[in-house]
PDB file of C-alpha atoms in Angstrom:
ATOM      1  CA  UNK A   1      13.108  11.441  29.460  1.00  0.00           C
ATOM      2  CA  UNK A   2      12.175  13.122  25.930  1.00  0.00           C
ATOM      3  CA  UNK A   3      15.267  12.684  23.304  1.00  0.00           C
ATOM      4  CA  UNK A   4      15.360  14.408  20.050  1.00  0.00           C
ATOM      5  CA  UNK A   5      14.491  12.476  17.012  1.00  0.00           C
ATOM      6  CA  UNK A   6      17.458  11.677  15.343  1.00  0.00           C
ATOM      7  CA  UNK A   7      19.514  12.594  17.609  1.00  0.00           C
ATOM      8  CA  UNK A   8      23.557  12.811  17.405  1.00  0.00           C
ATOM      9  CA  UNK A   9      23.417   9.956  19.797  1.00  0.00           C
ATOM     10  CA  UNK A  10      20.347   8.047  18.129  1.00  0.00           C
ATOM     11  CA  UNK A  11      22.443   7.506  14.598  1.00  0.00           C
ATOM     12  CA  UNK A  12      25.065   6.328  16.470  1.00  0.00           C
ATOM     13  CA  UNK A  13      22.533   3.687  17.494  1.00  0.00           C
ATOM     14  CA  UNK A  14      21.187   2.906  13.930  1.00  0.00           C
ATOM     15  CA  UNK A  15      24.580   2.589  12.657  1.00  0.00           C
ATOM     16  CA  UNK A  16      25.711  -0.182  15.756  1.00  0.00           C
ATOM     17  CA  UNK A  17      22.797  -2.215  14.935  1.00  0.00           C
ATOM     18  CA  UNK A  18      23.696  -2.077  11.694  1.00  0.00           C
ATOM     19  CA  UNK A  19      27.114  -3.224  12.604  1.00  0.00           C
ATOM     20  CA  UNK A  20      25.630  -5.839  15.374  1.00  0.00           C
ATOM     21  CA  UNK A  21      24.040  -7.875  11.886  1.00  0.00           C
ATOM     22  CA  UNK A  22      27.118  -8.177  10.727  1.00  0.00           C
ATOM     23  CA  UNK A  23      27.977 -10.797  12.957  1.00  0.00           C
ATOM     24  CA  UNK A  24      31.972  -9.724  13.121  1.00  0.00           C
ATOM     25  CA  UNK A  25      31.990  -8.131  16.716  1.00  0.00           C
ATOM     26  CA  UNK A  26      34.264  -9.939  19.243  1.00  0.00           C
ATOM     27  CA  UNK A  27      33.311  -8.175  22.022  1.00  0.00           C
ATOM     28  CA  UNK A  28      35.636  -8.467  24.861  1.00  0.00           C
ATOM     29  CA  UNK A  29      36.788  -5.138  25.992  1.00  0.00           C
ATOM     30  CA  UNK A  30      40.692  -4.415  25.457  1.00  0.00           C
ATOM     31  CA  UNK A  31      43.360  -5.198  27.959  1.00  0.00           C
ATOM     32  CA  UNK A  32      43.921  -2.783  30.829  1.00  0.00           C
ATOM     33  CA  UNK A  33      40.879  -0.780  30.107  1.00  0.00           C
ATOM     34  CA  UNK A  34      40.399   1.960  32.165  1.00  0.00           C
ATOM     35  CA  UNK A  35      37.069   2.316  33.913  1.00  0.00           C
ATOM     36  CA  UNK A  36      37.069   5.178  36.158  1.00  0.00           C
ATOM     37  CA  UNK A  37      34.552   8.144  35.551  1.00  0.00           C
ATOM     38  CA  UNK A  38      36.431  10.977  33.960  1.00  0.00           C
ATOM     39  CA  UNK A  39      36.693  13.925  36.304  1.00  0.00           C
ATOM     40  CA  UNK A  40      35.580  16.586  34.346  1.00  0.00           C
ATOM     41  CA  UNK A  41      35.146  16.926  30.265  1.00  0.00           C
ATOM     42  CA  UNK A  42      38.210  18.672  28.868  1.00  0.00           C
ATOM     43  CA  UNK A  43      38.381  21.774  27.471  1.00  0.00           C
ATOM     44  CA  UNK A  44      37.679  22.467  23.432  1.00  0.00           C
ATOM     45  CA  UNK A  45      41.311  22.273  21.851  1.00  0.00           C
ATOM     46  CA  UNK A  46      41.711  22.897  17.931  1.00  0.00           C
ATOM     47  CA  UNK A  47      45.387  22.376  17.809  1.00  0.00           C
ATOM     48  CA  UNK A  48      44.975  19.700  15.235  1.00  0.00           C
ATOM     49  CA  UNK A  49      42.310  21.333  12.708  1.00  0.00           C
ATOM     50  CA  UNK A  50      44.775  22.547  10.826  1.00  0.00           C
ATOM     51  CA  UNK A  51      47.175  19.701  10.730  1.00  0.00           C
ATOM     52  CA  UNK A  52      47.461  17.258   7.412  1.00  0.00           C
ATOM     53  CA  UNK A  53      48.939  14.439   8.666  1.00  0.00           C
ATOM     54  CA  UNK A  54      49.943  11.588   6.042  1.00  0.00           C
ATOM     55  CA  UNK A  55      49.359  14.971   3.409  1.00  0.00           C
ATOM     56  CA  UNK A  56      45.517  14.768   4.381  1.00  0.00           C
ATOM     57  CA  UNK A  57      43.324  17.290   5.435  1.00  0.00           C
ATOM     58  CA  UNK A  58      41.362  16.371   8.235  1.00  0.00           C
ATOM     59  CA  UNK A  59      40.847  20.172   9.287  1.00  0.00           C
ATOM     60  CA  UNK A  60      37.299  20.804  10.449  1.00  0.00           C
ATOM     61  CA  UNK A  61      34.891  23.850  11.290  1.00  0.00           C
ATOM     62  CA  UNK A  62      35.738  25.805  14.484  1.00  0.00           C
ATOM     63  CA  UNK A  63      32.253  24.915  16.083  1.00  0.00           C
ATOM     64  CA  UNK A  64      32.369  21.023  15.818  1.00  0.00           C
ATOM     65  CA  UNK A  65      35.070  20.103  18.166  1.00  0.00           C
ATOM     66  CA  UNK A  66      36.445  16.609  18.442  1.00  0.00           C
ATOM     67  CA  UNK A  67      38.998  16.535  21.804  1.00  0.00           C
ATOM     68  CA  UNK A  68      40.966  13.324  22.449  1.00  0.00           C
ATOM     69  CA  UNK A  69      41.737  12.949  25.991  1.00  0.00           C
ATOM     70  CA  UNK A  70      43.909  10.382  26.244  1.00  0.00           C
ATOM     71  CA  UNK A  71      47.980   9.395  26.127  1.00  0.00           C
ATOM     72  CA  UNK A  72      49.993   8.436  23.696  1.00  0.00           C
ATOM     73  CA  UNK A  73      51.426   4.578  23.677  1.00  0.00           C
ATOM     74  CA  UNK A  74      54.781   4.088  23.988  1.00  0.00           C
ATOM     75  CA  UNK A  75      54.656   1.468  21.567  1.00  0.00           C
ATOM     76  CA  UNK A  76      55.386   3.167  18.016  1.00  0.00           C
ATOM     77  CA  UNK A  77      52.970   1.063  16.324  1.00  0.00           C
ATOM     78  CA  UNK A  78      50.012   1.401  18.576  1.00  0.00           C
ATOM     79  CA  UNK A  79      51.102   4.952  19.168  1.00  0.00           C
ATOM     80  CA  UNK A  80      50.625   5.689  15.177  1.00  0.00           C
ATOM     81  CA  UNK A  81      47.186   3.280  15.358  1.00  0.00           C
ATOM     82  CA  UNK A  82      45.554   5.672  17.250  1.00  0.00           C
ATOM     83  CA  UNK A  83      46.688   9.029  16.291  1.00  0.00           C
ATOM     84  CA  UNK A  84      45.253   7.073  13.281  1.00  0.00           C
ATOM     85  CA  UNK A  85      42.123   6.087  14.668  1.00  0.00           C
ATOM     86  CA  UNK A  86      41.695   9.852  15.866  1.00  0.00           C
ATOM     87  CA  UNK A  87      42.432  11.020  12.139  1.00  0.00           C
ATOM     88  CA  UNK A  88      39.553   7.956  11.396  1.00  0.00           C
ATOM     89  CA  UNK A  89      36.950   9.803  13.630  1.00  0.00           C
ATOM     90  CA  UNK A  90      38.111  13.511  12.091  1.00  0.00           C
ATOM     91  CA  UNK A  91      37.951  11.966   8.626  1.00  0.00           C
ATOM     92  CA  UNK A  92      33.808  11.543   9.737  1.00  0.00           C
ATOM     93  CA  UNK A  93      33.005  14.531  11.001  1.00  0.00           C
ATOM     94  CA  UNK A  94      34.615  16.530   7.805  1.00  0.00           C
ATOM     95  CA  UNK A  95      32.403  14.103   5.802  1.00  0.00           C
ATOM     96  CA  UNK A  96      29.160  15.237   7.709  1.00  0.00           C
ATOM     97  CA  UNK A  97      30.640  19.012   7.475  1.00  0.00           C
ATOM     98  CA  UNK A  98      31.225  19.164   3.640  1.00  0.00           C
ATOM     99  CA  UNK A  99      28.584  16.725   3.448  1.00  0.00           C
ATOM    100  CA  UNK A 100      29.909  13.780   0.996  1.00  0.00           C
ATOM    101  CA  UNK A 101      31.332  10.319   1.852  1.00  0.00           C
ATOM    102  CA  UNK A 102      33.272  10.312  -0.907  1.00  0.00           C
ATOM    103  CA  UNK A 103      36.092  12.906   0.640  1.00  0.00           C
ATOM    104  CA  UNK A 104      40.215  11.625   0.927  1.00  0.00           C
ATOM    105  CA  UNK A 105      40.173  11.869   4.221  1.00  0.00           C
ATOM    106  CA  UNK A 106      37.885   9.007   4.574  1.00  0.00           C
ATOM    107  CA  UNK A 107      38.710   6.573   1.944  1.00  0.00           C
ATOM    108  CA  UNK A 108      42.801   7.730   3.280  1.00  0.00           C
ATOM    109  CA  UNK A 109      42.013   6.310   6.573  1.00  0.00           C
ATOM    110  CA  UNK A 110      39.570   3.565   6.511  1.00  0.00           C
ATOM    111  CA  UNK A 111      38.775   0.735   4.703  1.00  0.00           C
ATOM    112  CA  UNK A 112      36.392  -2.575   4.656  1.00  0.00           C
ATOM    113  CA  UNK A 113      33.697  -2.338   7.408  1.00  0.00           C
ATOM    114  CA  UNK A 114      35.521   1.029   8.182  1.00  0.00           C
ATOM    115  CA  UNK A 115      34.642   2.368   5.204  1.00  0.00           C
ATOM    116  CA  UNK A 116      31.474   1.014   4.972  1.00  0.00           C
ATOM    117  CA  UNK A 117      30.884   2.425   8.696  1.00  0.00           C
ATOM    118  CA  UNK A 118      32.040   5.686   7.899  1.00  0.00           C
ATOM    119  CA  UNK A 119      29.762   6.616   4.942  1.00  0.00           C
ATOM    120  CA  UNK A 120      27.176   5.175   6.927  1.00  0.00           C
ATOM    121  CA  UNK A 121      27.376   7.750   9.479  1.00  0.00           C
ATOM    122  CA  UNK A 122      27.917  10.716   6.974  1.00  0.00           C
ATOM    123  CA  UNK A 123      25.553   9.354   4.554  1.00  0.00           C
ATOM    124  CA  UNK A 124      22.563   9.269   7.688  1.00  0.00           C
ATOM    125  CA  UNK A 125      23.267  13.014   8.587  1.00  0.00           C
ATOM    126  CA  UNK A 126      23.325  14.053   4.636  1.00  0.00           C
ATOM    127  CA  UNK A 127      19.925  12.619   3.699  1.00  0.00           C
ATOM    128  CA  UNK A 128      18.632  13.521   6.904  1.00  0.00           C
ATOM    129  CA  UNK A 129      19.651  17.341   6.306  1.00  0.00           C
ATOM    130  CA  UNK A 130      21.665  17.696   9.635  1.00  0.00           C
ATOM    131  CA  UNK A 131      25.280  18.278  10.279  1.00  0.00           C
ATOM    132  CA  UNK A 132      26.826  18.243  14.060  1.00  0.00           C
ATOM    133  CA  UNK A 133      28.039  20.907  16.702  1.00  0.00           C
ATOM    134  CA  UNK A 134      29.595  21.095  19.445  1.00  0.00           C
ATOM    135  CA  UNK A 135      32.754  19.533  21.683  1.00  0.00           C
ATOM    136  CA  UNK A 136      32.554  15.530  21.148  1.00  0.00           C
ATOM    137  CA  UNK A 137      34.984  13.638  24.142  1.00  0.00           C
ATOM    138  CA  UNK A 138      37.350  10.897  23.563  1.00  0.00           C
ATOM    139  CA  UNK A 139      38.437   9.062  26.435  1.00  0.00           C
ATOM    140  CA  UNK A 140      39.823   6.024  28.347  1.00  0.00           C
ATOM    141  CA  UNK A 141      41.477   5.059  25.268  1.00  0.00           C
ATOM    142  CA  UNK A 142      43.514   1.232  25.601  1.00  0.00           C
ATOM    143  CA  UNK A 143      45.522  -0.382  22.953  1.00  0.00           C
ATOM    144  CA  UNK A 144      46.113  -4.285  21.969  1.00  0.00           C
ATOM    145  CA  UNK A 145      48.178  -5.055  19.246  1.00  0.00           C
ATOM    146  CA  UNK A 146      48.138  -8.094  16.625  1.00  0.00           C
ATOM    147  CA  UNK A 147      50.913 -10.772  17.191  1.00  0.00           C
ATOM    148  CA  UNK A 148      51.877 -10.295  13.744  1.00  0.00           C
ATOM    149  CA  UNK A 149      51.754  -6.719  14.446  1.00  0.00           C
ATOM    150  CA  UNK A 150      50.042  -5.636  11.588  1.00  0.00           C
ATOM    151  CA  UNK A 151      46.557  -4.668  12.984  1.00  0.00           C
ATOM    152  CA  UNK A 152      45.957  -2.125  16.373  1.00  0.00           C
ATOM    153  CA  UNK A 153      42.623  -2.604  18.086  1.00  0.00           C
ATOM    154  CA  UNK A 154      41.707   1.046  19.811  1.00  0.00           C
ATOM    155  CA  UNK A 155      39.466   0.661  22.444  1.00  0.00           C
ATOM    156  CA  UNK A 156      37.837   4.065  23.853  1.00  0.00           C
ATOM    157  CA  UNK A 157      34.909   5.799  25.197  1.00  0.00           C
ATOM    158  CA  UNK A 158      32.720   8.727  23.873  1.00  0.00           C
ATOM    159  CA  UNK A 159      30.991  11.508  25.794  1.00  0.00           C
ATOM    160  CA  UNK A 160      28.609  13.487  23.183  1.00  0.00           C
ATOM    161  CA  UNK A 161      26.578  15.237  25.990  1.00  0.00           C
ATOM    162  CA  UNK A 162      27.670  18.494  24.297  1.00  0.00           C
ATOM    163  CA  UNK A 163      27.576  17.299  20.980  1.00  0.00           C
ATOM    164  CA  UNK A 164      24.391  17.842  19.155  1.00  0.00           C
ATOM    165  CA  UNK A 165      23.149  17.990  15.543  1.00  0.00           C
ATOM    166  CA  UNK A 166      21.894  20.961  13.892  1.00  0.00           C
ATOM    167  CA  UNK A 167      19.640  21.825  11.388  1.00  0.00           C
ATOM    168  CA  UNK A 168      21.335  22.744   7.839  1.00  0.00           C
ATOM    169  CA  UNK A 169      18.507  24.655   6.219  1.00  0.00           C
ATOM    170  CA  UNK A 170      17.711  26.723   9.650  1.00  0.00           C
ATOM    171  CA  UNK A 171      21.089  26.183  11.613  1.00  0.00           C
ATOM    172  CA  UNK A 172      19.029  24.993  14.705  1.00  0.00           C
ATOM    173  CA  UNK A 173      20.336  23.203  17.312  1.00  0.00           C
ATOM    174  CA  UNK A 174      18.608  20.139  18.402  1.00  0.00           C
ATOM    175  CA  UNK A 175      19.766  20.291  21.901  1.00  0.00           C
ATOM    176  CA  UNK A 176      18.600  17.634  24.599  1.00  0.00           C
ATOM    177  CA  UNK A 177      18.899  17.051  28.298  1.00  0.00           C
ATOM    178  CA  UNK A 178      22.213  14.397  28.953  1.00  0.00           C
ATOM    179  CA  UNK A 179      21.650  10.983  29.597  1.00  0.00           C
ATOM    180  CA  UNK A 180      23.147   7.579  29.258  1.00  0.00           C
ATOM    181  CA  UNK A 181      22.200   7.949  25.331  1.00  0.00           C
ATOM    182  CA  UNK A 182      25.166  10.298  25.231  1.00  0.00           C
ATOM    183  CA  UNK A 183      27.864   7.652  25.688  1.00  0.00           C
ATOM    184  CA  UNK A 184      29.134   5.175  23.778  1.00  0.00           C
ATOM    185  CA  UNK A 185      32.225   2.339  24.052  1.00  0.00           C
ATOM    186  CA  UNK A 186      33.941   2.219  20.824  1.00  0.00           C
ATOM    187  CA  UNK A 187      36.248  -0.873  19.167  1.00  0.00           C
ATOM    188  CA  UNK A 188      38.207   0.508  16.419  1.00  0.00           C
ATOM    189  CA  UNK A 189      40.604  -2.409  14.690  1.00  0.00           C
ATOM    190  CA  UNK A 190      43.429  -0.553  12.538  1.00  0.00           C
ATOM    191  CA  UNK A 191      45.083  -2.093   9.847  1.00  0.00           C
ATOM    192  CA  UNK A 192      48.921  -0.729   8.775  1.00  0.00           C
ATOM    193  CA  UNK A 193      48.432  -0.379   5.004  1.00  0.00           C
ATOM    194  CA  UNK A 194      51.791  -2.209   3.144  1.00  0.00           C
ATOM    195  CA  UNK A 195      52.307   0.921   0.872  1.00  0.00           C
ATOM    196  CA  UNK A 196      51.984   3.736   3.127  1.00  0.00           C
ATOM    197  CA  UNK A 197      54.382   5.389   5.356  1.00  0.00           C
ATOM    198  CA  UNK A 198      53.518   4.551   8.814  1.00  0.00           C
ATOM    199  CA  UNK A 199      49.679   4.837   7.613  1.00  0.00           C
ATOM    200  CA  UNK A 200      47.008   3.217   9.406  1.00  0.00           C
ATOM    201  CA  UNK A 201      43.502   2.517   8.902  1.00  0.00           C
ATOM    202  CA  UNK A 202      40.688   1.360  10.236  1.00  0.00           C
ATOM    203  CA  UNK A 203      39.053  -1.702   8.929  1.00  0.00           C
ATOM    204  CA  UNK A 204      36.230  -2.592  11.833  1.00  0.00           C
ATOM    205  CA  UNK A 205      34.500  -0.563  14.040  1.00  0.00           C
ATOM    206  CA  UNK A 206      32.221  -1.909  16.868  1.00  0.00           C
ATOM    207  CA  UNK A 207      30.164   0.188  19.443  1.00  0.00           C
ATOM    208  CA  UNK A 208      28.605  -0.140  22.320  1.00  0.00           C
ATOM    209  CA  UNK A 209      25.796   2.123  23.208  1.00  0.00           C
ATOM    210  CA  UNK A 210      24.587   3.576  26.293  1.00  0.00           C
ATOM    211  CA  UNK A 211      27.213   2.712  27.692  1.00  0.00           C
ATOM    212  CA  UNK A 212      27.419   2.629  31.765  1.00  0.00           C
ATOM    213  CA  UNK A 213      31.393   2.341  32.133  1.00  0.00           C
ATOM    214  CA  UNK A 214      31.693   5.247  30.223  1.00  0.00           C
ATOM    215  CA  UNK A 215      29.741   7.855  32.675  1.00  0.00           C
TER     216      UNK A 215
END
């Protein structure tokens, strides 16, 4: 089946085989993880667009639409990881959208191989003169926490099938037909930063591509 070149779905490749040489992964999927096909992708929700949460913007344009389909912990700290981690994968997409890696949101909620993962992705669609569109899926989301409970490893799945990049010079969309390219498994290990107020950040990230469990 014909993909697009460079494809929303393709970078997301470069950038885990990038991460694959760094050698860091531990790859053992987090406890309790859910692996039931979802039922149906939910709907586009932009109650958080406008939030600032920690005082950072993480607001992004009403066509690119990030939904995150999954519960909230009960455990505080976990539950704050991954609101977190969400903010993490926001913090991206606003990056691609006002194209720079350099924005607060970003260096507010990552850091290390975070960091370094982030820019990647943003710095990929920049050069390459694309941004994104469209309703990107979050879901099956697990949580495992540190013993010294200092770090949160968030463990969920991605759905892009109706998340494509577009063209910045002629706004075209480089649509494609779905496939097992369109999901991903992602690790995300959070990191409490000692100075902030319940902030959380995300110092590793780990993906699996094409990933079956996710469909």
């Amino acid at each position: 089946m014909k993909r697009r070149t460079l494809s929303i779905t393709a970078m997301f490749a470069t950038a885990t085989l990038l991460l694959t040489a760094c050698g860091e992964a531990d790859d053992k999927p987090g406890a309790g993880q859910d692996t039931e096909n979802p039922s149906k992708l939910a709907e586009p929700s932009g109650a958080a667009a406008q939030d600032k949460p920690d005082g950072v913007d993480v607001s992004l344009p009403s066509d690119m639409n990030l939904v995150f389909d999954w519960e909230k912990p009960k455990d505080k700290n976990e539950a704050a990881a991954m609101e977190d981690a969400a903010n993490y994968v926001r913090a991206i997409y606003q990056g691609v959208d006002k194209r720079t890696s350099e924005g607060a949101a970003v260096t507010a909620y990552s850091t290390g191989g975070g960091l370094s993962y982030a820019q990647t992705q943003i710095d990929v669609r920049v050069d390459g003169g694309w941004t994104a569109t469209g309703i990107r899926r979050h879901y099956q989301a697990t949580t495992r926490s540190a013993a010294n409970g200092t770090s949160v490893e968030i463990a969920f799945c991605v759905d892009s099938s109706r998340f494509y990049g577009k063209e910045i010079k002629t706004g075209k969309v480089l649509k494609s037909e779905p496939s097992i390219a369109d999901y991903d498994h992602f690790k995300i290990i959070m990191v409490r930063v000692p100075t902030g107020d319940g902030l959380w950040q995300a110092s590793r990230v780990y993906v699996e591509a094409k990933a079956a469990k996710c469909q």
